[in-house]
Short mmCIF file of N, CA and C in Angstrom, two decimals:
data_model
loop_
_atom_site.label_atom_id
_atom_site.label_comp_id
_atom_site.label_asym_id
_atom_site.label_seq_id
_atom_site.Cartn_x
_atom_site.Cartn_y
_atom_site.Cartn_z
N MET A 1 0.85 -1.17 0.00
CA MET A 1 0.00 0.00 0.00
C MET A 1 0.89 1.23 0.00
N ASN A 2 0.59 2.15 -0.89
CA ASN A 2 1.41 3.36 -0.96
C ASN A 2 0.87 4.45 -0.03
N GLU A 3 1.66 5.50 0.12
CA GLU A 3 1.31 6.58 1.04
C GLU A 3 0.01 7.29 0.66
N GLU A 4 -0.19 7.47 -0.63
CA GLU A 4 -1.40 8.15 -1.09
C GLU A 4 -2.66 7.35 -0.70
N MET A 5 -2.58 6.04 -0.82
CA MET A 5 -3.71 5.18 -0.44
C MET A 5 -3.94 5.25 1.07
N LYS A 6 -2.86 5.20 1.85
CA LYS A 6 -2.98 5.29 3.32
C LYS A 6 -3.63 6.60 3.73
N LYS A 7 -3.16 7.69 3.14
CA LYS A 7 -3.70 9.01 3.49
C LYS A 7 -5.18 9.11 3.16
N LEU A 8 -5.56 8.55 2.02
CA LEU A 8 -6.97 8.59 1.63
C LEU A 8 -7.83 7.79 2.61
N ILE A 9 -7.37 6.62 3.00
CA ILE A 9 -8.11 5.81 3.98
C ILE A 9 -8.21 6.56 5.30
N GLN A 10 -7.11 7.14 5.75
CA GLN A 10 -7.12 7.88 7.02
C GLN A 10 -8.08 9.06 6.97
N LYS A 11 -8.08 9.79 5.85
CA LYS A 11 -9.02 10.92 5.71
C LYS A 11 -10.46 10.43 5.79
N TYR A 12 -10.74 9.32 5.13
CA TYR A 12 -12.10 8.79 5.17
C TYR A 12 -12.48 8.35 6.58
N LEU A 13 -11.61 7.58 7.22
CA LEU A 13 -11.92 7.08 8.56
C LEU A 13 -11.99 8.20 9.60
N ASN A 14 -11.31 9.32 9.33
CA ASN A 14 -11.36 10.48 10.23
C ASN A 14 -12.42 11.49 9.82
N ASN A 15 -13.29 11.09 8.89
CA ASN A 15 -14.40 11.92 8.42
C ASN A 15 -13.96 13.24 7.79
N GLU A 16 -12.78 13.23 7.16
CA GLU A 16 -12.30 14.41 6.46
C GLU A 16 -12.76 14.45 5.01
N ILE A 17 -13.15 13.28 4.48
CA ILE A 17 -13.77 13.20 3.16
C ILE A 17 -15.01 12.32 3.27
N ASP A 18 -15.93 12.50 2.36
CA ASP A 18 -17.17 11.73 2.42
C ASP A 18 -17.04 10.41 1.66
N ILE A 19 -18.03 9.58 1.83
CA ILE A 19 -18.03 8.25 1.21
C ILE A 19 -18.01 8.34 -0.31
N GLU A 20 -18.68 9.33 -0.87
CA GLU A 20 -18.72 9.45 -2.32
C GLU A 20 -17.32 9.69 -2.88
N SER A 21 -16.57 10.58 -2.24
CA SER A 21 -15.20 10.85 -2.68
C SER A 21 -14.32 9.62 -2.49
N PHE A 22 -14.42 9.01 -1.33
CA PHE A 22 -13.58 7.84 -1.04
C PHE A 22 -13.89 6.70 -2.00
N SER A 23 -15.16 6.42 -2.20
CA SER A 23 -15.54 5.28 -3.04
C SER A 23 -15.17 5.49 -4.51
N TYR A 24 -14.98 6.72 -4.90
CA TYR A 24 -14.56 7.02 -6.26
C TYR A 24 -13.02 7.03 -6.37
N ASP A 25 -12.36 7.67 -5.42
CA ASP A 25 -10.92 7.88 -5.50
C ASP A 25 -10.09 6.65 -5.17
N PHE A 26 -10.50 5.86 -4.18
CA PHE A 26 -9.67 4.74 -3.76
C PHE A 26 -9.48 3.70 -4.88
N PRO A 27 -10.53 3.25 -5.54
CA PRO A 27 -10.31 2.28 -6.63
C PRO A 27 -9.40 2.81 -7.73
N SER A 28 -9.43 4.11 -7.97
CA SER A 28 -8.55 4.71 -8.98
C SER A 28 -7.09 4.58 -8.57
N LEU A 29 -6.82 4.77 -7.29
CA LEU A 29 -5.45 4.62 -6.79
C LEU A 29 -5.00 3.16 -6.88
N VAL A 30 -5.90 2.25 -6.56
CA VAL A 30 -5.56 0.83 -6.60
C VAL A 30 -5.25 0.39 -8.03
N TYR A 31 -5.99 0.92 -8.96
CA TYR A 31 -5.79 0.55 -10.37
C TYR A 31 -4.36 0.82 -10.82
N ASP A 32 -3.77 1.91 -10.36
CA ASP A 32 -2.42 2.29 -10.77
C ASP A 32 -1.33 1.78 -9.83
N TRP A 33 -1.70 1.06 -8.79
CA TRP A 33 -0.78 0.62 -7.75
C TRP A 33 0.14 -0.49 -8.25
N LYS A 34 1.44 -0.29 -8.08
CA LYS A 34 2.44 -1.31 -8.40
C LYS A 34 2.68 -2.13 -7.12
N HIS A 35 2.30 -3.39 -7.15
CA HIS A 35 2.35 -4.18 -5.92
C HIS A 35 3.09 -5.51 -6.09
N ASP A 36 4.10 -5.51 -6.94
CA ASP A 36 4.85 -6.74 -7.20
C ASP A 36 5.52 -7.32 -5.96
N ASP A 37 6.04 -6.45 -5.10
CA ASP A 37 6.78 -6.91 -3.93
C ASP A 37 5.96 -6.86 -2.63
N VAL A 38 4.66 -6.75 -2.75
CA VAL A 38 3.79 -6.62 -1.58
C VAL A 38 3.22 -7.99 -1.22
N PRO A 39 3.21 -8.34 0.08
CA PRO A 39 2.64 -9.63 0.50
C PRO A 39 1.19 -9.80 0.03
N GLU A 40 0.85 -11.03 -0.30
CA GLU A 40 -0.47 -11.33 -0.84
C GLU A 40 -1.60 -10.91 0.10
N GLU A 41 -1.40 -11.05 1.41
CA GLU A 41 -2.44 -10.68 2.38
C GLU A 41 -2.77 -9.19 2.29
N ILE A 42 -1.74 -8.37 2.05
CA ILE A 42 -1.96 -6.93 1.93
C ILE A 42 -2.65 -6.61 0.60
N VAL A 43 -2.21 -7.25 -0.45
CA VAL A 43 -2.85 -7.05 -1.76
C VAL A 43 -4.33 -7.42 -1.67
N ASP A 44 -4.63 -8.54 -1.01
CA ASP A 44 -6.02 -8.97 -0.86
C ASP A 44 -6.84 -7.98 -0.04
N ALA A 45 -6.26 -7.46 1.04
CA ALA A 45 -6.97 -6.50 1.90
C ALA A 45 -7.26 -5.21 1.14
N VAL A 46 -6.28 -4.72 0.38
CA VAL A 46 -6.48 -3.53 -0.44
C VAL A 46 -7.56 -3.80 -1.49
N GLY A 47 -7.53 -4.98 -2.08
CA GLY A 47 -8.55 -5.35 -3.06
C GLY A 47 -9.94 -5.41 -2.45
N ASP A 48 -10.03 -5.87 -1.20
CA ASP A 48 -11.33 -5.93 -0.53
C ASP A 48 -11.89 -4.53 -0.28
N ILE A 49 -11.01 -3.60 0.11
CA ILE A 49 -11.46 -2.21 0.31
C ILE A 49 -11.92 -1.62 -1.02
N SER A 50 -11.15 -1.84 -2.06
CA SER A 50 -11.51 -1.32 -3.37
C SER A 50 -12.84 -1.90 -3.86
N GLU A 51 -13.02 -3.20 -3.66
CA GLU A 51 -14.27 -3.83 -4.06
C GLU A 51 -15.46 -3.26 -3.29
N ALA A 52 -15.27 -3.03 -1.99
CA ALA A 52 -16.34 -2.43 -1.20
C ALA A 52 -16.69 -1.05 -1.74
N CYS A 53 -15.67 -0.28 -2.11
CA CYS A 53 -15.92 1.05 -2.70
C CYS A 53 -16.73 0.93 -3.99
N CYS A 54 -16.35 -0.01 -4.82
CA CYS A 54 -17.05 -0.19 -6.10
C CYS A 54 -18.49 -0.67 -5.91
N ASN A 55 -18.75 -1.35 -4.80
CA ASN A 55 -20.09 -1.85 -4.53
C ASN A 55 -20.93 -0.90 -3.68
N TYR A 56 -20.39 0.27 -3.36
CA TYR A 56 -21.14 1.26 -2.59
C TYR A 56 -22.30 1.79 -3.43
N GLU A 57 -23.46 1.83 -2.81
CA GLU A 57 -24.66 2.37 -3.46
C GLU A 57 -25.45 3.15 -2.41
N PRO A 58 -25.58 4.46 -2.59
CA PRO A 58 -26.29 5.27 -1.59
C PRO A 58 -27.81 5.10 -1.60
N ASN A 59 -28.35 4.64 -2.71
CA ASN A 59 -29.80 4.55 -2.86
C ASN A 59 -30.33 3.24 -2.26
N ASP A 60 -31.19 3.37 -1.24
CA ASP A 60 -31.76 2.20 -0.57
C ASP A 60 -32.53 1.29 -1.53
N ASP A 61 -33.27 1.88 -2.45
CA ASP A 61 -34.08 1.10 -3.37
C ASP A 61 -33.20 0.24 -4.30
N ILE A 62 -32.13 0.83 -4.77
CA ILE A 62 -31.23 0.08 -5.64
C ILE A 62 -30.52 -1.02 -4.85
N ARG A 63 -30.08 -0.68 -3.62
CA ARG A 63 -29.42 -1.69 -2.78
C ARG A 63 -30.34 -2.86 -2.50
N ALA A 64 -31.61 -2.60 -2.38
CA ALA A 64 -32.58 -3.66 -2.09
C ALA A 64 -32.70 -4.65 -3.26
N GLU A 65 -32.35 -4.22 -4.44
CA GLU A 65 -32.47 -5.06 -5.63
C GLU A 65 -31.36 -6.10 -5.75
N ASP A 66 -30.22 -5.85 -5.11
CA ASP A 66 -29.08 -6.75 -5.25
C ASP A 66 -28.24 -6.70 -3.98
N GLU A 67 -28.00 -7.84 -3.38
CA GLU A 67 -27.27 -7.87 -2.11
C GLU A 67 -25.78 -7.55 -2.24
N MET A 68 -25.27 -7.47 -3.46
CA MET A 68 -23.85 -7.11 -3.62
C MET A 68 -23.60 -5.64 -3.28
N TYR A 69 -24.65 -4.80 -3.38
CA TYR A 69 -24.50 -3.39 -3.08
C TYR A 69 -24.37 -3.17 -1.58
N LEU A 70 -23.52 -2.20 -1.21
CA LEU A 70 -23.25 -1.91 0.19
C LEU A 70 -23.66 -0.50 0.55
N ASN A 71 -24.07 -0.31 1.80
CA ASN A 71 -24.33 1.04 2.28
C ASN A 71 -23.04 1.62 2.88
N GLU A 72 -23.08 2.87 3.30
CA GLU A 72 -21.88 3.54 3.80
C GLU A 72 -21.34 2.85 5.05
N LYS A 73 -22.21 2.41 5.92
CA LYS A 73 -21.78 1.76 7.16
C LYS A 73 -21.01 0.47 6.86
N GLN A 74 -21.45 -0.27 5.88
CA GLN A 74 -20.78 -1.52 5.50
C GLN A 74 -19.41 -1.24 4.88
N VAL A 75 -19.33 -0.22 4.03
CA VAL A 75 -18.06 0.15 3.42
C VAL A 75 -17.07 0.59 4.50
N ARG A 76 -17.54 1.38 5.44
CA ARG A 76 -16.68 1.86 6.53
C ARG A 76 -16.17 0.68 7.36
N LYS A 77 -17.04 -0.27 7.67
CA LYS A 77 -16.64 -1.42 8.48
C LYS A 77 -15.56 -2.24 7.76
N ILE A 78 -15.77 -2.51 6.49
CA ILE A 78 -14.78 -3.26 5.72
C ILE A 78 -13.47 -2.49 5.65
N THR A 79 -13.54 -1.19 5.41
CA THR A 79 -12.34 -0.37 5.33
C THR A 79 -11.57 -0.39 6.65
N GLU A 80 -12.27 -0.23 7.75
CA GLU A 80 -11.62 -0.26 9.07
C GLU A 80 -10.96 -1.60 9.33
N GLU A 81 -11.70 -2.68 9.09
CA GLU A 81 -11.17 -4.02 9.35
C GLU A 81 -9.94 -4.32 8.49
N LYS A 82 -10.02 -4.03 7.22
CA LYS A 82 -8.92 -4.34 6.31
C LYS A 82 -7.72 -3.42 6.54
N TYR A 83 -7.97 -2.17 6.87
CA TYR A 83 -6.87 -1.25 7.15
C TYR A 83 -6.14 -1.68 8.42
N ASN A 84 -6.88 -2.07 9.44
CA ASN A 84 -6.26 -2.57 10.67
C ASN A 84 -5.45 -3.83 10.40
N LEU A 85 -5.95 -4.70 9.54
CA LEU A 85 -5.22 -5.91 9.16
C LEU A 85 -3.90 -5.52 8.48
N ILE A 86 -3.96 -4.57 7.57
CA ILE A 86 -2.76 -4.12 6.88
C ILE A 86 -1.75 -3.56 7.88
N LEU A 87 -2.22 -2.74 8.82
CA LEU A 87 -1.32 -2.19 9.83
C LEU A 87 -0.71 -3.29 10.68
N ASN A 88 -1.50 -4.27 11.05
CA ASN A 88 -1.01 -5.40 11.85
C ASN A 88 -0.01 -6.26 11.11
N LEU A 89 -0.10 -6.26 9.79
CA LEU A 89 0.84 -7.03 8.98
C LEU A 89 2.15 -6.28 8.75
N GLY A 90 2.24 -5.09 9.35
CA GLY A 90 3.49 -4.35 9.28
C GLY A 90 3.60 -3.35 8.16
N GLU A 91 2.51 -3.04 7.52
CA GLU A 91 2.51 -2.10 6.41
C GLU A 91 2.19 -0.70 6.96
N LYS A 92 3.08 -0.16 7.78
CA LYS A 92 2.84 1.12 8.43
C LYS A 92 3.51 2.27 7.71
#
């Protein structure tokens, strides 16, 4: 995980940016991320956060149509859990 990705996660978790910005910006950073030398567990955790962002849907009616869609609370929970995992794996 690069510094730009860490800062974006921290801003989101500290309520400095909203879910709409985070869910749009984070997957873009992941797309360009060079992770050849990064442990698989960290790559998977970053991928899980990115997937949660891509599955974010603010509209309750649309979310009700497909269980793959996530609300803001679910995205935040996944982001917190995976970010803590990354930190625990030594990616500080």
